[in-house]
Coordinates of N, CA and C in Angstrom, one line a residue:
X17 N 3.6 8.5 35.8 CA 4.7 9.2 35.2 C 5.6 8.3 34.4
X18 N 6.0 7.4 34.9 CA 6.8 5.7 33.9 C 6.2 5.5 32.8
X19 N 4.5 5.7 32.6 CA 3.8 5.4 31.9 C 4.7 6.4 30.0
X20 N 4.4 7.6 31.0 CA 4.8 8.9 30.1 C 6.8 8.7 29.4
X21 N 7.3 7.6 29.7 CA 8.5 7.1 29.7 C 8.9 5.6 28.9
X22 N 8.1 5.7 28.0 CA 8.6 4.2 27.4 C 9.4 4.7 26.6
X23 N 10.4 3.3 26.3 CA 11.3 3.2 25.3 C 11.6 3.0 23.7
X24 N 11.9 3.1 23.2 CA 11.6 3.6 22.1 C 10.6 2.2 20.9
X25 N 11.9 0.6 22.5 CA 11.1 -0.5 21.9 C 9.7 -0.8 22.1
X26 N 9.6 -0.1 23.1 CA 7.5 0.3 23.6 C 6.8 0.7 22.5
X27 N 7.6 2.0 22.4 CA 7.0 2.8 20.9 C 6.3 2.0 20.0
X28 N 7.8 1.7 19.4 CA 7.8 1.4 18.2 C 8.2 0.2 17.8
X29 N 8.0 -0.9 18.3 CA 8.0 -2.8 17.9 C 7.5 -3.0 17.8
X30 N 5.8 -2.3 17.8 CA 5.0 -2.8 17.4 C 4.3 -2.6 15.9
X31 N 5.0 -1.6 15.6 CA 4.8 -0.9 14.0 C 5.6 -2.3 12.9
X32 N 6.2 -2.5 13.3 CA 6.7 -3.3 12.9 C 6.1 -4.8 11.8
X33 N 5.3 -5.4 13.5 CA 4.1 -6.1 13.0 C 3.1 -5.8 12.1
X34 N 2.7 -4.3 12.2 CA 1.5 -3.7 11.3 C 2.0 -3.6 10.2
X35 N 3.1 -3.1 9.7 CA 4.0 -3.2 8.6 C 4.3 -4.4 7.9
X36 N 4.5 -5.7 8.6 CA 4.3 -7.3 8.1 C 3.1 -7.1 8.0
X37 N 1.8 -6.9 8.6 CA 0.7 -7.3 8.2 C -0.3 -7.0 6.6
X38 N 0.5 -5.6 6.4 CA 0.4 -4.8 5.6 C 1.0 -5.1 4.5
X39 N 2.2 -5.4 4.7 CA 3.0 -6.1 3.3 C 2.5 -7.1 3.5
X40 N 2.0 -8.2 4.2 CA 1.5 -9.9 3.7 C 0.7 -9.3 3.0
X41 N -0.6 -8.0 3.0 CA -1.7 -7.4 2.9 C -1.4 -7.7 0.9
X42 N -0.3 -7.5 1.1 CA 0.4 -6.4 -0.3 C 0.5 -7.8 -1.9
X43 N 1.0 -8.9 -0.3 CA 1.1 -9.9 -1.6 C 0.2 -10.5 -1.6
X44 N -1.2 -10.7 -1.3 CA -2.3 -11.3 -1.7 C -2.7 -10.6 -2.3
X45 N -3.1 -9.4 -2.7 CA -3.4 -8.2 -3.6 C -2.5 -8.4 -4.7
X46 N -1.7 -8.6 -4.9 CA -0.8 -9.4 -6.0 C -1.3 -10.5 -6.7
X47 N -1.4 -11.6 -5.6 CA -1.7 -13.1 -5.5 C -3.0 -12.5 -7.0
X48 N -3.8 -12.4 -5.9 CA -5.2 -12.0 -6.9 C -5.2 -10.8 -7.7
X49 N -3.9 -10.1 -8.1 CA -4.1 -8.9 -9.4 C -3.2 -10.3 -11.1
X50 N -2.2 -11.2 -10.3 CA -1.9 -11.8 -10.9 C -3.1 -13.4 -11.8
X51 N -3.9 -13.4 -10.6 CA -4.4 -14.6 -11.1 C -6.1 -13.4 -12.0
X52 N -6.5 -12.4 -12.0 CA -7.2 -12.1 -13.1 C -6.0 -11.7 -14.1
X53 N -4.9 -11.6 -14.1 CA -4.3 -11.0 -14.9 C -4.2 -12.2 -16.0
X54 N -4.9 -13.6 -15.4 CA -3.6 -14.3 -16.4 C -4.6 -15.0 -16.9
X55 N -6.4 -14.2 -16.4 CA -6.9 -15.2 -17.5 C -7.6 -14.4 -18.4
X56 N -7.8 -15.5 -19.3 CA -7.8 -15.3 -20.6 C -8.9 -14.3 -21.1
X57 N -9.4 -13.7 -21.8 CA -10.2 -12.4 -22.5 C -11.5 -13.3 -23.2
X58 N -11.7 -14.1 -22.7 CA -12.8 -15.2 -23.3 C -14.3 -15.0 -22.4
X59 N -16.1 -15.6 -23.6 CA -16.9 -14.7 -22.5 C -17.3 -16.0 -21.6
X60 N -16.0 -17.4 -22.2 CA -16.5 -18.2 -21.2 C -16.0 -17.9 -19.6
X61 N -15.3 -16.9 -19.2 CA -14.6 -16.6 -18.4 C -14.9 -15.3 -18.1
X62 N -15.6 -15.1 -18.3 CA -15.7 -13.1 -18.8 C -16.6 -12.8 -16.7
X63 N -17.8 -14.6 -16.6 CA -18.0 -14.4 -14.9 C -17.2 -14.2 -13.7
X64 N -15.9 -15.0 -14.6 CA -14.7 -15.5 -13.2 C -14.4 -14.2 -13.1
X65 N -14.1 -13.6 -14.5 CA -12.9 -12.3 -14.4 C -13.5 -11.1 -13.6
X66 N -14.6 -11.5 -14.1 CA -15.7 -10.5 -12.6 C -15.9 -10.5 -11.3
X67 N -15.8 -11.8 -11.5 CA -15.7 -12.0 -9.9 C -14.0 -11.5 -9.3
X68 N -13.5 -11.8 -9.5 CA -12.2 -12.1 -9.7 C -11.4 -10.4 -9.6
X69 N -12.3 -9.6 -10.0 CA -11.7 -8.6 -10.9 C -12.3 -7.0 -9.0
X70 N -14.0 -7.5 -8.8 CA -14.6 -7.3 -7.8 C -13.8 -7.3 -6.4
X71 N -13.0 -8.7 -6.2 CA -12.4 -9.2 -5.3 C -10.6 -8.2 -5.3
X72 N -10.7 -8.0 -6.5 CA -8.5 -7.4 -6.3 C -9.6 -6.1 -6.2
X73 N -10.3 -5.5 -6.5 CA -11.0 -4.2 -6.4 C -11.4 -4.5 -5.2
X74 N -11.8 -4.8 -3.9 CA -11.7 -4.4 -2.9 C -10.3 -4.6 -2.4
X75 N -9.9 -5.1 -2.6 CA -8.0 -4.9 -1.7 C -7.2 -4.7 -2.1
X76 N -7.8 -4.0 -3.5 CA -6.6 -3.0 -3.8 C -7.4 -1.1 -3.0
X77 N -8.7 -1.3 -2.3 CA -8.7 -0.2 -1.5 C -8.5 -0.2 -0.1
X78 N -8.9 -2.1 0.1 CA -8.2 -1.8 1.7 C -7.2 -1.6 1.9
X79 N -5.8 -2.1 1.1 CA -4.8 -1.8 1.5 C -4.3 -0.4 1.2
X80 N -5.2 0.0 -0.2 CA -4.7 1.8 0.2 C -5.1 2.8 1.1
X81 N -6.2 1.7 1.7 CA -6.5 2.7 3.1 C -5.7 2.4 4.4
X82 N -5.4 1.0 4.3 CA -4.7 0.8 5.5 C -3.8 1.6 5.4
X83 N -2.7 2.2 4.8 CA -1.9 2.6 3.8 C -2.3 3.7 4.2
X84 N -2.6 5.0 4.2 CA -3.1 6.0 4.1 C -3.6 6.3 5.8
X85 N -4.3 5.5 6.2 CA -4.7 6.0 7.8 C -4.1 5.1 7.9
X86 N -3.3 4.3 8.4 CA -3.0 3.9 9.2 C -1.1 3.7 10.0
X87 N -0.5 3.2 8.5 CA 0.6 2.8 8.2 C 1.2 4.3 8.2
X88 N 1.4 5.2 7.1 CA 2.0 6.1 7.3 C 2.0 7.3 8.0
X89 N 0.9 7.3 9.4 CA 1.1 7.9 10.2 C 2.2 7.5 10.9
X90 N 1.7 5.7 11.5 CA 2.9 5.5 12.4 C 4.1 5.9 11.9
X91 N 4.7 5.4 10.3 CA 5.5 5.9 9.6 C 6.7 7.6 10.4
X92 N 5.4 8.1 10.0 CA 6.0 9.7 10.4 C 6.1 10.0 11.5
X93 N 4.7 9.2 12.2 CA 5.4 9.4 14.1 C 6.8 9.5 14.1
X94 N 6.6 7.5 14.3 CA 8.5 6.7 14.4 C 9.2 8.2 13.6
X95 N 9.9 8.7 12.4 CA 10.6 9.7 11.8 C 10.8 10.9 12.8
X96 N 9.4 11.6 13.3 CA 9.7 13.0 14.4 C 10.1 11.8 15.4
X97 N 9.7 11.0 16.3 CA 10.8 10.9 17.5 C 11.8 10.4 17.5
X98 N 12.7 9.9 16.5 CA 14.3 9.8 16.0 C 14.1 11.5 15.5
X99 N 13.0 12.0 15.9 CA 13.8 13.4 14.6 C 14.8 13.2 14.3
X100 N 14.0 12.5 12.9 CA 14.9 12.2 11.7 C 14.6 13.4 10.4
X101 N 15.1 14.5 10.3 CA 14.8 15.6 9.3 C 14.7 15.2 8.5
X102 N 15.5 14.4 7.8 CA 16.6 13.9 6.2 C 15.4 13.2 5.8
X103 N 15.0 12.6 6.8 CA 14.4 10.9 6.0 C 12.3 11.3 6.3
X104 N 12.5 12.5 6.6 CA 10.8 13.0 7.1 C 10.5 14.1 5.3
X105 N 11.6 14.4 5.2 CA 12.4 15.5 4.0 C 12.0 14.8 2.9
X106 N 12.6 13.2 2.9 CA 12.6 12.0 1.8 C 11.3 11.6 1.9
X107 N 10.2 11.6 3.2 CA 8.7 11.1 3.3 C 7.9 12.0 2.0
X108 N 7.8 13.1 3.0 CA 7.1 14.8 2.0 C 7.4 13.9 0.6
X109 N 8.4 14.0 0.2 CA 9.1 13.5 -1.6 C 7.7 12.2 -2.1
X110 N 8.3 10.9 -1.3 CA 7.8 10.1 -2.0 C 6.5 9.6 -1.3
X111 N 5.6 10.7 -0.4 CA 3.8 10.9 -0.7 C 3.7 11.1 -1.4
X112 N 4.1 12.3 -1.8 CA 3.7 12.9 -3.5 C 3.7 12.2 -4.6
X113 N 4.4 11.0 -4.9 CA 4.9 9.5 -4.9 C 3.1 8.8 -5.3
X114 N 3.2 8.7 -4.1 CA 2.4 7.7 -4.0 C 0.7 8.4 -3.8
X115 N 0.8 9.7 -3.3 CA -0.5 10.3 -3.5 C -0.9 9.3 -5.1
X116 N -0.2 10.1 -6.3 CA -0.6 9.4 -6.9 C -1.2 8.4 -7.4
X117 N -0.5 7.8 -7.0 CA -0.7 6.4 -7.8 C -1.7 5.8 -6.7
X118 N -2.6 6.5 -5.5 CA -3.5 6.5 -5.2 C -4.7 6.9 -6.2
X119 N -4.3 8.1 -6.7 CA -5.7 8.1 -7.2 C -5.3 7.9 -8.4
X120 N -4.7 6.7 -9.1 CA -4.8 6.1 -10.2 C -5.7 5.0 -10.4
X121 N -5.6 4.6 -8.7 CA -5.9 2.3 -8.6 C -7.1 3.5 -8.1
X122 N -7.8 4.5 -7.3 CA -9.0 4.5 -6.8 C -10.2 4.6 -8.4
X123 N -9.1 5.6 -9.2 CA -9.9 5.4 -11.1 C -10.4 4.5 -11.3
X124 N -8.9 3.3 -11.1 CA -9.5 2.2 -11.7 C -10.8 1.2 -11.0
X125 N -10.8 2.0 -9.7 CA -11.8 0.6 -9.2 C -13.6 1.4 -9.5
X126 N -12.4 2.7 -9.3 CA -14.1 3.7 -9.8 C -15.1 3.6 -10.6
X127 N -13.7 2.8 -11.9 CA -14.5 2.8 -13.1 C -14.9 1.1 -13.3
X128 N -14.0 0.7 -13.0 CA -15.1 -0.9 -12.6 C -15.9 -1.0 -12.0
X129 N -16.5 -0.1 -10.8 CA -17.6 -0.3 -9.8 C -18.5 -0.3 -11.0
X130 N -18.6 0.9 -11.4 CA -19.2 1.6 -12.8 C -19.9 0.8 -13.6
X131 N -19.3 0.0 -14.0 CA -19.4 -1.1 -14.9 C -19.0 -2.8 -15.5
X132 N -20.3 -3.4 -15.9 CA -19.7 -4.9 -16.4 C -19.3 -4.6 -17.4
X133 N -18.3 -4.2 -18.5 CA -17.6 -3.8 -19.6 C -16.6 -3.8 -19.4
X134 N -15.6 -5.4 -19.4 CA -14.6 -5.8 -19.0 C -13.3 -5.7 -21.1
X135 N -14.1 -4.7 -21.8 CA -13.2 -4.5 -23.7 C -11.5 -4.7 -22.6
X136 N -11.6 -3.3 -22.2 CA -10.4 -2.5 -21.7 C -9.4 -3.0 -20.4
X137 N -10.0 -4.1 -19.8 CA -10.2 -4.8 -18.5 C -8.4 -5.0 -18.6
X138 N -7.6 -5.6 -19.9 CA -6.1 -6.0 -19.8 C -5.8 -4.8 -19.5
X139 N -5.6 -4.0 -20.5 CA -4.7 -2.3 -20.8 C -4.9 -1.7 -19.4
X140 N -6.5 -1.6 -18.8 CA -6.6 -0.9 -17.3 C -5.6 -2.2 -16.7
X141 N -5.3 -2.8 -16.4 CA -4.6 -3.4 -15.8 C -2.7 -3.4 -15.8
X142 N -3.4 -3.5 -17.4 CA -1.9 -3.6 -17.7 C -0.9 -2.5 -16.8
X143 N -1.6 -1.4 -16.8 CA -1.2 0.1 -16.3 C -1.6 0.6 -15.0
X144 N -2.6 -0.4 -14.4 CA -2.4 -0.7 -13.2 C -1.0 -1.4 -12.2
X145 N -0.8 -2.2 -13.2 CA 1.1 -3.0 -12.8 C 1.7 -1.9 -12.7
X146 N 2.0 -1.2 -13.9 CA 2.8 -0.5 -13.2 C 3.0 0.9 -12.1
X147 N 1.7 1.3 -11.8 CA 1.1 1.9 -11.1 C 1.0 1.7 -9.8
X148 N 0.7 -0.1 -9.2 CA 1.6 -0.6 -8.7 C 2.9 -0.4 -8.2
X149 N 4.0 -0.5 -9.5 CA 5.2 -1.1 -9.4 C 5.9 0.5 -8.9
X150 N 5.2 1.5 -9.4 CA 6.0 3.0 -8.7 C 5.4 2.7 -7.0
X151 N 4.3 2.9 -6.8 CA 3.6 2.8 -5.6 C 4.8 2.1 -4.7
X152 N 4.8 0.5 -4.8 CA 5.4 -0.5 -4.3 C 7.2 0.3 -3.9
X153 N 7.7 0.5 -4.5 CA 9.1 1.0 -5.0 C 9.3 2.3 -3.5
X154 N 7.8 3.4 -3.4 CA 7.8 4.6 -3.1 C 7.8 4.4 -1.4
X155 N 6.5 2.5 -1.1 CA 6.2 2.5 -0.3 C 7.3 2.0 0.6
X156 N 8.3 0.9 -0.1 CA 9.0 0.5 0.2 C 10.3 1.3 0.9
X157 N 10.8 2.8 0.3 CA 11.3 3.4 0.4 C 11.1 4.2 2.1
X158 N 10.1 4.2 1.7 CA 9.5 4.9 3.5 C 9.9 4.6 4.6
X159 N 9.8 2.9 4.2 CA 10.1 2.3 5.4 C 10.8 2.3 5.4
X160 N 12.1 2.2 4.7 CA 13.6 2.0 4.6 C 14.1 3.6 5.4
X161 N 13.4 4.5 5.6 CA 13.9 5.4 5.6 C 13.2 5.9 7.5
X162 N 12.2 6.3 7.0 CA 11.4 5.9 8.3 C 11.5 5.2 9.3
X163 N 11.7 3.7 9.5 CA 11.5 2.7 10.1 C 12.8 2.1 10.1
X164 N 12.7 1.4 9.3 CA 14.3 0.3 9.6 C 15.3 0.9 9.7
X165 N 16.0 2.2 9.3 CA 16.9 2.9 10.0 C 17.1 3.2 11.0
X166 N 15.7 3.0 11.7 CA 15.7 3.7 13.2 C 16.2 1.7 13.8
X167 N 15.4 0.6 12.9 CA 16.2 -0.3 13.7 C 16.6 -0.8 15.3
X168 N 17.9 -0.6 14.9 CA 18.8 -0.2 16.0 C 18.6 0.0 17.3
X169 N 18.1 1.2 17.2 CA 17.3 2.5 18.4 C 16.2 1.5 18.9
X170 N 15.8 0.9 18.2 CA 14.7 0.5 19.0 C 14.7 -0.9 19.8
X171 N 15.9 -1.5 18.8 CA 16.2 -3.2 19.9 C 16.2 -2.8 21.9

């Protein structure tokens, strides 16, 4: 019976650690993105750009997957546990934004899994950067309304 009566800290305290780990993955992804973006498109850099691109694509897919299959579920559960209908409503709108960016990120990944042609990579990286900015803004807002807003209730 006591197991069913966990307090908020027991239920949601670990979510902060999960989010922190995920945000660190985001930081690692941005480092890879910047490293690739900073390489000139010269014949000497072609192999290095290809290797960095493969690394970036793997990190992108891992990051997107963690969001969809771990983080967002935890955030929604927390919003429901605290019966935060306003936050859940806002999260629904934010999820729509994130879903669109997911499609764009996966399209980028799929394109570069199927080709070694890097002639449009710089333009595609620029577009990806804009997509990531939109995504990060929506994700940060989801964290704020579904998790950070309950911080005092969890402590």
